[in-house]
Short mmCIF file of C-alpha atoms in Angstrom, two decimals:
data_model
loop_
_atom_site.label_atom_id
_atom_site.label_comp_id
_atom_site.label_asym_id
_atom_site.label_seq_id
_atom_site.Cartn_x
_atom_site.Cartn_y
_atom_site.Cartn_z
CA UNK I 232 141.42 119.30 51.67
CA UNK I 233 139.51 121.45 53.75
CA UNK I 234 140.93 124.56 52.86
CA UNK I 235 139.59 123.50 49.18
CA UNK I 236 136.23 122.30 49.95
CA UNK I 237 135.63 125.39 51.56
CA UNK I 238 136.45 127.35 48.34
CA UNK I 239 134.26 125.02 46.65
CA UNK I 240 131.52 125.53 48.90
CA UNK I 241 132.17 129.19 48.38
CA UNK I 242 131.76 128.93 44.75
CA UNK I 243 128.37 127.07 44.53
CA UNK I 244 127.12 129.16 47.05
CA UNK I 245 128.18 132.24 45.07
CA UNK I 246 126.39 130.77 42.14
CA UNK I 247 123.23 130.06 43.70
CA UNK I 248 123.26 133.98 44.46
CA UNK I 249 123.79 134.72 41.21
CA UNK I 250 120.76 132.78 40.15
CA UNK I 251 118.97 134.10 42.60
CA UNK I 252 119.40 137.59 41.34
CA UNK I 253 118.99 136.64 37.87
CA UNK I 254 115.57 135.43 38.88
CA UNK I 255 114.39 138.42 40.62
CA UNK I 256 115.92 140.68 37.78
CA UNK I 257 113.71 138.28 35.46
CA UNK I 258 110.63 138.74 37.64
CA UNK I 259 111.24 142.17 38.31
CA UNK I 260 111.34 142.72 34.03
CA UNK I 261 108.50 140.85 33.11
CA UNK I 262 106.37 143.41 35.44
CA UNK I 263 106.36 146.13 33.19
CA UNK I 264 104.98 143.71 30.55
CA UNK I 265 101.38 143.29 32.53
CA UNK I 266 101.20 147.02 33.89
CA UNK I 267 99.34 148.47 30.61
CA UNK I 268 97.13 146.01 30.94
CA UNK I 269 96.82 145.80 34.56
CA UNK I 270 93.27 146.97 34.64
CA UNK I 271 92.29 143.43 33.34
CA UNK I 272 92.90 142.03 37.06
CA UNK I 273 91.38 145.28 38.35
CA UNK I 274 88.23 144.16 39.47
CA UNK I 275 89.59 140.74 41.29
CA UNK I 276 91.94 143.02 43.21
CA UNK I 277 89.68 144.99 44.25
CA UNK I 278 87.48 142.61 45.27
CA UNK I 279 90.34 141.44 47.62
CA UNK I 280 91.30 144.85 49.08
CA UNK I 281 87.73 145.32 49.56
CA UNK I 282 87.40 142.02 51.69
CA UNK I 283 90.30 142.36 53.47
CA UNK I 284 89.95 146.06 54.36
CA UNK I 285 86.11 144.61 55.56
CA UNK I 286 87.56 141.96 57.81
CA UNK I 287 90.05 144.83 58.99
CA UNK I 288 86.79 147.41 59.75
CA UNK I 289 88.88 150.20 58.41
CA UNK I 290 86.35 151.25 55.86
CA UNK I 291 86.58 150.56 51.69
CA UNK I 292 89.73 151.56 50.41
CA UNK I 293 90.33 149.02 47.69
CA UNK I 294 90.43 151.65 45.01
CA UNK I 295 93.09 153.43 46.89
CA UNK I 296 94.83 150.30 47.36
CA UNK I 297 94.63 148.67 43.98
CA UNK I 298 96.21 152.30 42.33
CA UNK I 299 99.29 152.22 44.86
CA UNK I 300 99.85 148.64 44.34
CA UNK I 301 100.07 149.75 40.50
CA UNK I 302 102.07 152.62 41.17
CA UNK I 303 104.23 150.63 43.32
CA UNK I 304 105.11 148.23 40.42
CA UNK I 305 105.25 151.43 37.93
CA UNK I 306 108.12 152.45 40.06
CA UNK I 307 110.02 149.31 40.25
CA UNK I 308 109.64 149.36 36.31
CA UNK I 309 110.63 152.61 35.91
CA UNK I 310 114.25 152.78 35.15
CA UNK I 311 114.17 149.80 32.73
CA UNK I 312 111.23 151.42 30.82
CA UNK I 313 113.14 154.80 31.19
CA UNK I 314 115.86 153.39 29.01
CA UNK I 315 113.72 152.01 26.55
CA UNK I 316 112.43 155.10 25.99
CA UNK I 317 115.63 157.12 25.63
CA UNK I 318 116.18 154.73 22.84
CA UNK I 319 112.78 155.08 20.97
CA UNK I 320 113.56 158.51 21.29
CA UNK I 321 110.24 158.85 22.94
CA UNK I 322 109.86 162.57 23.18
CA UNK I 323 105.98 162.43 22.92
CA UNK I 324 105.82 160.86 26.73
CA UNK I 325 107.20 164.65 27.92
CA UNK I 326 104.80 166.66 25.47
CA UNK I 327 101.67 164.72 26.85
CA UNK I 328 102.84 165.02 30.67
CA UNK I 329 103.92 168.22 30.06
CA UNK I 330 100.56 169.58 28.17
CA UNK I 331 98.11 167.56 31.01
CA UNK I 332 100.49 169.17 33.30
CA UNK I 333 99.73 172.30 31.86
CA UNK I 334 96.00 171.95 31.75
CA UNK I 335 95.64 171.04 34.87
CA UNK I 336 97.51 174.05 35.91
CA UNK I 337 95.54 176.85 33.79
CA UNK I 338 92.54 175.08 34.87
CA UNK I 339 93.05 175.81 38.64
CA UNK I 340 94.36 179.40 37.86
CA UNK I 341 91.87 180.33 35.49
CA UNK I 342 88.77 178.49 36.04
CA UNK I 343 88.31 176.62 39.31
CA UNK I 344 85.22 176.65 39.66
CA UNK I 345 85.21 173.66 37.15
CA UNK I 346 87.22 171.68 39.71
CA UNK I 347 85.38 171.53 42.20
CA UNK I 348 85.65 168.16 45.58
CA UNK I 349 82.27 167.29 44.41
CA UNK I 350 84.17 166.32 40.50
CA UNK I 351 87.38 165.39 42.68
CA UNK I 352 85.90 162.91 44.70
CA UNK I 353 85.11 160.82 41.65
CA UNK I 354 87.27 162.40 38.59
CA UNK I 355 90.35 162.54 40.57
CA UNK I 356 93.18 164.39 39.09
CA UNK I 357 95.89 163.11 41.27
CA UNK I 358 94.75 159.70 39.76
CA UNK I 359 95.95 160.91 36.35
CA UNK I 360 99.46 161.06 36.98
CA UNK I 361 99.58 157.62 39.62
CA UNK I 362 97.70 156.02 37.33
CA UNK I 363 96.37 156.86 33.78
CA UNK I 364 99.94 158.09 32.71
CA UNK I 365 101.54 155.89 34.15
CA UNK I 366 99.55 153.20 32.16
CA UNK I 367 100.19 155.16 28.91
CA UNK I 368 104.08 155.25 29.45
CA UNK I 369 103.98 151.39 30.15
CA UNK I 370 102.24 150.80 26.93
CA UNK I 371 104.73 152.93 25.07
CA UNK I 372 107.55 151.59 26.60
CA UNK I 373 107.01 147.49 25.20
CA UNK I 374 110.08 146.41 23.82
CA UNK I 375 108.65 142.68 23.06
CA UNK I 376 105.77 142.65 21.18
CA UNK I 377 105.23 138.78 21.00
CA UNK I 378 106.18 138.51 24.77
CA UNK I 379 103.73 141.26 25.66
CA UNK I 380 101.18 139.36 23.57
CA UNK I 381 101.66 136.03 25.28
CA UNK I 382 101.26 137.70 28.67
CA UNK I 383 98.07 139.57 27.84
CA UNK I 384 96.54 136.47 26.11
CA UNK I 385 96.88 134.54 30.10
CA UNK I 386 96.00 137.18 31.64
CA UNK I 387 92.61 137.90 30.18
CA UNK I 388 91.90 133.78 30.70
CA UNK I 389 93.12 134.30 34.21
CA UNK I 390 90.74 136.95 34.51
CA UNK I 391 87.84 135.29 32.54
CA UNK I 392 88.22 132.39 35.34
CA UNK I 393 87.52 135.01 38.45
CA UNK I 394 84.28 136.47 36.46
CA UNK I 395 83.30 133.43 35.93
CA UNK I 396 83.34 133.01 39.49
CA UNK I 397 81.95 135.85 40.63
CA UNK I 398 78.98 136.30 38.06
CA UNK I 399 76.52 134.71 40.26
CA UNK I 400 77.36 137.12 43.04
CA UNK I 401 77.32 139.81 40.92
CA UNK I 402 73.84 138.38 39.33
CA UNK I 403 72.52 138.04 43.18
CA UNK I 404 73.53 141.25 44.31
CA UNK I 405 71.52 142.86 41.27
CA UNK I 406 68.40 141.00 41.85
CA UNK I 407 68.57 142.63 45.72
CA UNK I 408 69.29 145.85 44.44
CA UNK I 409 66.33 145.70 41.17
CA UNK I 410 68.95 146.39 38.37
CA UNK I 411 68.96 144.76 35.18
CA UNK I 412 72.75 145.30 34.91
CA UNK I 413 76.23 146.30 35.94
CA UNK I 414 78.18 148.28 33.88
CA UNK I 415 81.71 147.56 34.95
CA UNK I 416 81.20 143.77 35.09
CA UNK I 417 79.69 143.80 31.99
CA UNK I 418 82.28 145.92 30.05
CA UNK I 419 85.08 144.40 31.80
CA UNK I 420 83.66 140.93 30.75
CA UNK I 421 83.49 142.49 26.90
CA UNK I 422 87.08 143.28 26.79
CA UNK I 423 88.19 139.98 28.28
CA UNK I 424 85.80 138.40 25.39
CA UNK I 425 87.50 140.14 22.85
CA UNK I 426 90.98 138.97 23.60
CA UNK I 427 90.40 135.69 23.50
CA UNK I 428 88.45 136.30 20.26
CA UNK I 429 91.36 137.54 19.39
CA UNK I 430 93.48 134.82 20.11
CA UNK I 431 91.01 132.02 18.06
CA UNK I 432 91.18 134.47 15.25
CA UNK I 433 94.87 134.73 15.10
CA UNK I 434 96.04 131.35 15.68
CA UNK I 435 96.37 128.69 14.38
CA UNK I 436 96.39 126.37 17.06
CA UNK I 437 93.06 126.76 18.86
CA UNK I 438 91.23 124.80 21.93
CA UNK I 439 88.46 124.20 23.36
CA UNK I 440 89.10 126.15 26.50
CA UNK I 441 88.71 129.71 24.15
CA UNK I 442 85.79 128.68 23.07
CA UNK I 443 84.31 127.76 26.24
CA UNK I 444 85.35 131.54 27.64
CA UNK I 445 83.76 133.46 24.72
CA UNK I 446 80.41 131.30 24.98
CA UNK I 447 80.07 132.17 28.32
CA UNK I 448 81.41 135.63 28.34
CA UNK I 449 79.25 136.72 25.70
CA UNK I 450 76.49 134.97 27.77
CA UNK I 451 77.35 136.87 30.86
CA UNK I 452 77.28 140.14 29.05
CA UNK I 453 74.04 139.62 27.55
CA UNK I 454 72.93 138.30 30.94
CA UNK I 455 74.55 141.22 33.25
CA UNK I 456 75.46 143.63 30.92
CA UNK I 457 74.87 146.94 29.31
CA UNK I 458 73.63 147.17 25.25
CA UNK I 459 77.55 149.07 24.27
CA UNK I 460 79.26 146.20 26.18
CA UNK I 461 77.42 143.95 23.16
CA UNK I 462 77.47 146.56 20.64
CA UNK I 463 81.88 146.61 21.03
CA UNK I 464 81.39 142.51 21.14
CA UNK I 465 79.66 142.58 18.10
CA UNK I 466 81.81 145.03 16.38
CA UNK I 467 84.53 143.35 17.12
CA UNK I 468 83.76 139.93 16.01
CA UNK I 469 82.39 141.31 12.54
CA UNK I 470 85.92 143.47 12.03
CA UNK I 471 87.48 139.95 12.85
CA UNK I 472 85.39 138.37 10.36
CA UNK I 473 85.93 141.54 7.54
CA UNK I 474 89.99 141.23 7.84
CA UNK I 475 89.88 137.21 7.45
CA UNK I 476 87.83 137.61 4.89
CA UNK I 477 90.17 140.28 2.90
CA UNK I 478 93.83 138.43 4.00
CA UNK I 479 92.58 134.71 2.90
CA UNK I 480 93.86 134.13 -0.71
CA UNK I 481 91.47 131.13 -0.49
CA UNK I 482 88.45 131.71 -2.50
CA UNK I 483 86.42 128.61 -0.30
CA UNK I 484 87.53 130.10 2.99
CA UNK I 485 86.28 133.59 1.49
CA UNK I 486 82.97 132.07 0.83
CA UNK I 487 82.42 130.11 4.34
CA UNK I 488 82.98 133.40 5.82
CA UNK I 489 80.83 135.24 3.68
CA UNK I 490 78.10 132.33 3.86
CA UNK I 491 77.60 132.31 7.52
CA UNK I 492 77.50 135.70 7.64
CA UNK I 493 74.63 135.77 5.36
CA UNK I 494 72.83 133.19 7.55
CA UNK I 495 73.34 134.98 10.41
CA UNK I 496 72.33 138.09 9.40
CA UNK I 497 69.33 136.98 7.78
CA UNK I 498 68.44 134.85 10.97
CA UNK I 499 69.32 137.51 13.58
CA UNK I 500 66.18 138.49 14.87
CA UNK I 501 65.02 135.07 15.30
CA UNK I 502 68.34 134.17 17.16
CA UNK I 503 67.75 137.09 19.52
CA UNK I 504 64.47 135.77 20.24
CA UNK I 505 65.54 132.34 20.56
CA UNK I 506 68.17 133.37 23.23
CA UNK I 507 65.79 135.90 24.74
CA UNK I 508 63.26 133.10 25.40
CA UNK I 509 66.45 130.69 27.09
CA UNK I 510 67.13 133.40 29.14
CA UNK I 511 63.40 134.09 30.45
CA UNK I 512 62.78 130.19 31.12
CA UNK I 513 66.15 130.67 33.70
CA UNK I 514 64.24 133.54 35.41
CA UNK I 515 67.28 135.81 33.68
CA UNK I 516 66.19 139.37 32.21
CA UNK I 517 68.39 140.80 29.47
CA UNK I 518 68.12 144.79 28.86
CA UNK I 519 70.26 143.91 25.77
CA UNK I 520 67.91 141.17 24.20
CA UNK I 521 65.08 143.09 25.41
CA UNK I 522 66.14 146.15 23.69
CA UNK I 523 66.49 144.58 20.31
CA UNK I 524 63.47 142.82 20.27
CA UNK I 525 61.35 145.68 21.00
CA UNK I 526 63.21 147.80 19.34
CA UNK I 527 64.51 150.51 22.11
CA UNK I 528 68.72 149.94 21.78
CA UNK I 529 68.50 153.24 20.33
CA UNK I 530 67.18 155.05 23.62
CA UNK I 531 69.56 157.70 24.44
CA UNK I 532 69.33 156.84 28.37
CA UNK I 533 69.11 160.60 28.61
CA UNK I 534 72.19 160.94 26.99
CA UNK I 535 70.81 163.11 24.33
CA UNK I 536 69.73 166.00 27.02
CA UNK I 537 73.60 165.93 27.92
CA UNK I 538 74.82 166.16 24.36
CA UNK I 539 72.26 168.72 23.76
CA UNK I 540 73.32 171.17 26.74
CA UNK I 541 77.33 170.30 26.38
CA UNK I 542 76.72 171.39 22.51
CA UNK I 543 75.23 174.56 23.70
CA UNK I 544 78.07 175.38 26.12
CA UNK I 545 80.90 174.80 23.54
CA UNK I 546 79.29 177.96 21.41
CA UNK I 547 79.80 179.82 24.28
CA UNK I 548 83.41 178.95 24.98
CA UNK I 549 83.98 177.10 21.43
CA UNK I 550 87.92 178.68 21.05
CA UNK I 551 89.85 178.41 24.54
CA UNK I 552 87.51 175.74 26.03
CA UNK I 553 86.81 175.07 29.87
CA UNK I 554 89.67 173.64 30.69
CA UNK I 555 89.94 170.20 32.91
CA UNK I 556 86.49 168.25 34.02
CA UNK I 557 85.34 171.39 32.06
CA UNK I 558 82.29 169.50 30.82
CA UNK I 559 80.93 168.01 33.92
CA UNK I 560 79.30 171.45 34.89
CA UNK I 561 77.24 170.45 31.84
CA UNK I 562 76.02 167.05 32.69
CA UNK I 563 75.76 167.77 36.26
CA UNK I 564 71.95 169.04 36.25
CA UNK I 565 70.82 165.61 35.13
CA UNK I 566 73.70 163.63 37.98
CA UNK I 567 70.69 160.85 37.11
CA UNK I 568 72.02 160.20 33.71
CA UNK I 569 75.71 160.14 34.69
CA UNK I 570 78.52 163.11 35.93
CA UNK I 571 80.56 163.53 32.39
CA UNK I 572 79.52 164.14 28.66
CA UNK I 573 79.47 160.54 27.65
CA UNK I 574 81.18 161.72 24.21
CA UNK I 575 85.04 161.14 24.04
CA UNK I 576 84.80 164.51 20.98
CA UNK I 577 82.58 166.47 23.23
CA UNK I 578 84.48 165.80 26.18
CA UNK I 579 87.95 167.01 24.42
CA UNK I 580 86.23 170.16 22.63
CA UNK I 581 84.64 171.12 25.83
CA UNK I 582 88.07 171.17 27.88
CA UNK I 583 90.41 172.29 25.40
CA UNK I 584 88.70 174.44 22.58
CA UNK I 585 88.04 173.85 19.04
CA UNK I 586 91.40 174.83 18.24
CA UNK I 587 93.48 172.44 20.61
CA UNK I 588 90.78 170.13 20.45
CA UNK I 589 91.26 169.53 16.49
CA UNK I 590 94.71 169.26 16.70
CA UNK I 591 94.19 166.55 19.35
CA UNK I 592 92.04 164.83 17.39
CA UNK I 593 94.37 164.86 14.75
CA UNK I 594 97.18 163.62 16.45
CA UNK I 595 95.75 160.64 17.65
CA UNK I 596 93.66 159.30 14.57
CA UNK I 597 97.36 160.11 12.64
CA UNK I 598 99.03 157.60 15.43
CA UNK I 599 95.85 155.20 14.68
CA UNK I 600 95.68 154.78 10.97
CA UNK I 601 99.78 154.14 10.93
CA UNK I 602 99.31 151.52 13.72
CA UNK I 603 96.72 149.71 11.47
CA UNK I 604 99.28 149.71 8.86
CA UNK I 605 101.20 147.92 10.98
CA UNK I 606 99.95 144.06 9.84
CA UNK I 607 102.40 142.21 12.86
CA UNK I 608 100.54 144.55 15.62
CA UNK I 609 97.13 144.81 14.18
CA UNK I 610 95.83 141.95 16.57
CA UNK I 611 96.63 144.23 19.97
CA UNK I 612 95.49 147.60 18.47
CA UNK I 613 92.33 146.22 17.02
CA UNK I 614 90.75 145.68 20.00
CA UNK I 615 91.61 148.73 21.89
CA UNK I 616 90.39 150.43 18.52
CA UNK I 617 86.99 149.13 18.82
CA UNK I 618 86.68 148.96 22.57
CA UNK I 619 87.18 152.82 22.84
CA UNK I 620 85.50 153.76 19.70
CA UNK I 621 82.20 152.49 20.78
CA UNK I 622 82.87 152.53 25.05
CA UNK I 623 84.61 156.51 24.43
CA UNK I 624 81.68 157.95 22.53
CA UNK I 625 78.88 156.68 24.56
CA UNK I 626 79.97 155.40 28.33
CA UNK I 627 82.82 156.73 28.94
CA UNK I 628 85.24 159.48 29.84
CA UNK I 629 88.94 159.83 29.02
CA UNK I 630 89.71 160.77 32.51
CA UNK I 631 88.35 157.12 33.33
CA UNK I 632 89.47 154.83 31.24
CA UNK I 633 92.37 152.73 31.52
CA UNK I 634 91.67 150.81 27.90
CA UNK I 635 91.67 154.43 26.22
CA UNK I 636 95.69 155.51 28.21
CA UNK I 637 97.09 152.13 26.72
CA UNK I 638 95.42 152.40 23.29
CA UNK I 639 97.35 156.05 23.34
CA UNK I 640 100.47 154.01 23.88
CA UNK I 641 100.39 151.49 21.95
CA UNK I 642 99.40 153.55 18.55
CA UNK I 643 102.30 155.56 19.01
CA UNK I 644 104.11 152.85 19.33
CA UNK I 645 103.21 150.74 16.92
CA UNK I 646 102.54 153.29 14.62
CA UNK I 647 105.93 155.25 15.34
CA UNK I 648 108.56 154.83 12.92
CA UNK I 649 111.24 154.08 15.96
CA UNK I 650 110.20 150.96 16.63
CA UNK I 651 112.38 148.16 14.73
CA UNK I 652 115.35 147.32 16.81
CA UNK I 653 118.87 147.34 15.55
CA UNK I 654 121.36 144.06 16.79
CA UNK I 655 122.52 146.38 19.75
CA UNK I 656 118.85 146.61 20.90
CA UNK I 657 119.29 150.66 19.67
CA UNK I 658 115.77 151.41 17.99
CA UNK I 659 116.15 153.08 14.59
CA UNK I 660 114.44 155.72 12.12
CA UNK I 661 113.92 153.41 9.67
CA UNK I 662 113.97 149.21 8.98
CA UNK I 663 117.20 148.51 7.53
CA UNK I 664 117.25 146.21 4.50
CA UNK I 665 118.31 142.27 5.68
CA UNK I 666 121.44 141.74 5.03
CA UNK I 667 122.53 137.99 4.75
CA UNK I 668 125.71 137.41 7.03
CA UNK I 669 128.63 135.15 6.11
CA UNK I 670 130.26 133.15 9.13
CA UNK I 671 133.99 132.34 8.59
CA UNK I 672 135.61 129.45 10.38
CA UNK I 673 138.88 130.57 11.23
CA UNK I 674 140.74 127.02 11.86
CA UNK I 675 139.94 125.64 8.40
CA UNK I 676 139.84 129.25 6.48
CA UNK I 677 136.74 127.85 4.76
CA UNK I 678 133.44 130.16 4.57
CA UNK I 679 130.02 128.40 6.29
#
C-alpha cells in the first residue's frame, strides 16, 4: 500500500509540473502578443523606473530601463516569433534589417559628420535595432489576429486608467513650468482615444465604461494637448463615421449618420466656443480651442523655416541623399523649433535620395492600400493609418516613433498574401476554397 501511494503521489505531483509548465509556456506566448504595442504602457513604466531610480539616487534612467525591459521580453519571444516567420515566408524582415543595416553603415563611412553625440544623445541608433525593429518584427510576426485584438483593446483601457491618474500631475507640473501643453501626454492620450473609438465602432456590444474613456480622453487632449493630437482624433472619428456610413445597407442608419454630421458641422464653431468657455471658467487654457477660435491652427510653429531649408538641401544632394539623421543638420539652426524635419517625406528624401526614397515610398503605400483591402483587419490598421499620417508629417520622426515600426508590420502583414493559415498552422500563397468535410463513423459505417 505504500509502495502504491507513493507512485500515486508521484503521478499527481508529476502532473502539477506539467501544468505548471503549460502555464508559463502560456504566459511566456501571450508576450509577444503586447510587444508591438508595448509603447501604450510606455509612459506608466517609465514613470516607475523614473521613481524608483529617484528613491535609488542613481540618476534618471527610466528610458534605458523601459527599452531593456522590452528587449528582454523581445528575446524571450524570439524563437516562437522566429518560426512564425519561417512560415509566412517573411523575407522582408531581412531586407529591412539588412538595408537599415546598411545605411547606418555607409552613413558612418561616408558621411559622419551627420552622426554626430549631439544627434546620438537623442536619435539613438543603437535604439533602432533594441527597439524600433524589434517592434516591427513583433507586429509582423501576429499569428492571432482576434487574440492580438482583444489584448490591445485592455491594454489601451489599462492605460487610459493611469492617464487618467496622472493628468492632474501632468496639468500641475505645466502650470509650474508656463506651458500650455505636453506633447507626449497629449499624443499618447490620442492614440489610447482612438482604440477605444475603435472598439464602440466595431462592436456590437458596447458600455458605458468606453464612453466614459473617450469623453475624458478627448477632454484631456484638448485640455493638455497639442492641435495634431486633435487633428488625428478628429480624423479618426470622421473616417469611422465615412466607413459606417458606406458598409450599412440600412438607408435610416445612413441618414442618422449623415444627419448628425450635418449638425455638427454646421454647429462647430459654436461648440468650440461653448467648450472653450467650460474650460476658461475651470481656470484651464486650451492652445487647441484657442487656436480655432482665433483662427491660428494653421501656424507653422516655425515649422515652415525647417521645411524651407531641408527643401533647399535635398537640391543639393537630391540623388544619393545624406544618409542616416541626414536631415537634422538642417533643422538644427532653429534647435527652438525642434532637432528633425518634422516631415515623414522630407525626412526619407533627405537620408536616402530621390531615387531610394521613391521606391520607399512606394513600397510602403503598396503594403497600405492591400491592408485596407483587407475588411477583417481594417479596424487595427486604420488607426495606425491615421495616427502616422497626420503625427509623421508634422511631429514626428521615423527614427522616433514606435506607432509608425508597428504600422510597417502590420501592413505587410495584413496586406501580404501569406497570411491565411492552412489546418497544419503552415501559412499559404493563396486562400484555399472551403471545402465541406464528411465525418464517417466507423462502428455503424453510416456517414454524419
Amino acid at each position: 500500500m505504500y509502495l502504491k501511494g507513493q507512485r500515486v503521489n508521484r503521478f499527481i505531483a508529476a502532473d502539477k509540473n506539467s501544468q505548471q509548465k503549460k502555464y508559463l509556456l502560456s504566459i511566456v506566448d501571450n508576450i509577444r502578443y503586447f510587444l508591438p504595442i508595448f509603447f501604450v504602457f510606455g509612459l506608466l513604466i517609465r514613470a516607475l523606473y523614473g521613481k524608483i531610480t529617484e528613491l535609488l539616487g542613481v540618476g534618471n534612467y527610466s528610458m534605458r530601463l523601459y527599452i531593456l525591459t522590452f528587449f528582454g521580453l523581445f528575446v524571450i519571444s524570439l524563437p516562437k516569433m522566429y518560426r512564425i516567420l519561417v512560415d509566412k515566408r517573411a523575407i522582408d524582415v531581412p531586407i529591412i534589417i539588412a538595408f537599415i543595416s546598411f545605411a547606418v553603415v555607409c552613413t558612418y563611412v561616408f558621411n559622419p559628420d551627420v552622426i554626430t553625440v549631439e544627434y546620438m544623445d537623442t536619435t539613438s541608433i543603437a535604439r533602432v535595432f533594441v527597439y524600433y525593429i524589434p517592434i516591427y518584427i513583433s507586429a509582423r510576426a501576429i499569428d492571432d489576429y482576434d487574440k492580438f485584438l482583444g489584448f490591445f483593446v485592455i491594454s489601451a483601457k489599462i492605460a487610459m486608467v493611469w492617464m487618467l491618474n496622472n493628468y492632474f500631475y501632468v496639468l500641475e507640473q505645466l502650470e509650474k513650468t508656463n506651458k500650455t501643453y505636453d506633447l507626449g501626454f497629449g499624443y499618447s492620450t490620442v492614440f489610447l482615444t482612438m482604440v477605444i473609438v475603435s472598439n464602440i465602432f466595431n462592436k456590437n456590444k458596447r458600455n458605458i465604461y468606453d464612453f466614459f474613456f473617450v469623453i475624458m480622453g478627448t477632454y484631456m487632449v484638448l485640455s493638455i494637448g497639442s492641435r495634431g493630437g486633435f487633428v488625428v482624433l478628429l480624423a479618426y472619428v470622421g473616417v469611422q463615421v465615412l466607413l459606417k456610413v458606406l458598409n450599412n445597407s440600412k438607408i435610416y442608419i445612413k441618414a442618422i449618420y449623415i444627419t448628425t454630421i450635418a449638425v455638427v458641422l454646421s454647429n462647430f464653431r459654436n461648440i468650440i466656443e461653448y467648450l472653450y468657455m467650460q474650460f476658461m471658467s475651470f481656470g484651464i487654457y486650451s492652445r487647441t480651442l484657442s487656436s480655432i477660435i482665433y483662427d491660428t491652427m494653421d501656424d507653422s510653429s516655425g515649422r515652415d523655416i525647417i521645411w524651407a531649408s531641408a527643401v533647399e538641401g535635398l537640391q543639393e544632394a537630391s540623388l544619393l541623399g545624406y544618409g542616416v539623421c541626414g536631415d537634422r543638420q538642417f533643422a538644427k539652426p532653429f534647435y527652438g523649433y525642434g532637432f528633425y524635419v518634422h516631415n515623414f517625406f522630407l525626412e526619407i528624401l533627405l537620408q536616402y535620395g530621390v531615387i531610394i526614397g521613391t521606391v520607399i515610398f512606394i513600397f510602403l503605400f503598396y503594403f497600405i492600400i492591400k491592408s485596407l483591402r483587407n475588411k477583417k483587419t481594417i479596424e487595427i490598421t486604420s488607426i495606425f493609418i491615421v495616427y502616422c499620417a497626420v503625427n509623421m508629417v508634422l511631429s514626428s520622426s521615423y527614427l522616433l516613433n514606435e506607432q509608425f515600426w508597428a504600422l510597417l508590420g502590420f501592413v505587410i502583414f495584413f496586406g501580404s498574401s501569406r497570411n491565411h493559415k492552412t489546418p497544419t498552422g503552415k501559412y499559404l500563397k493563396k486562400r484555399l476554397p472551403v471545402v465541406e468535410t464528411v465525418k464517417t463513423d466507423k462502428r455503424l459505417g453510416l456517414k454524419t
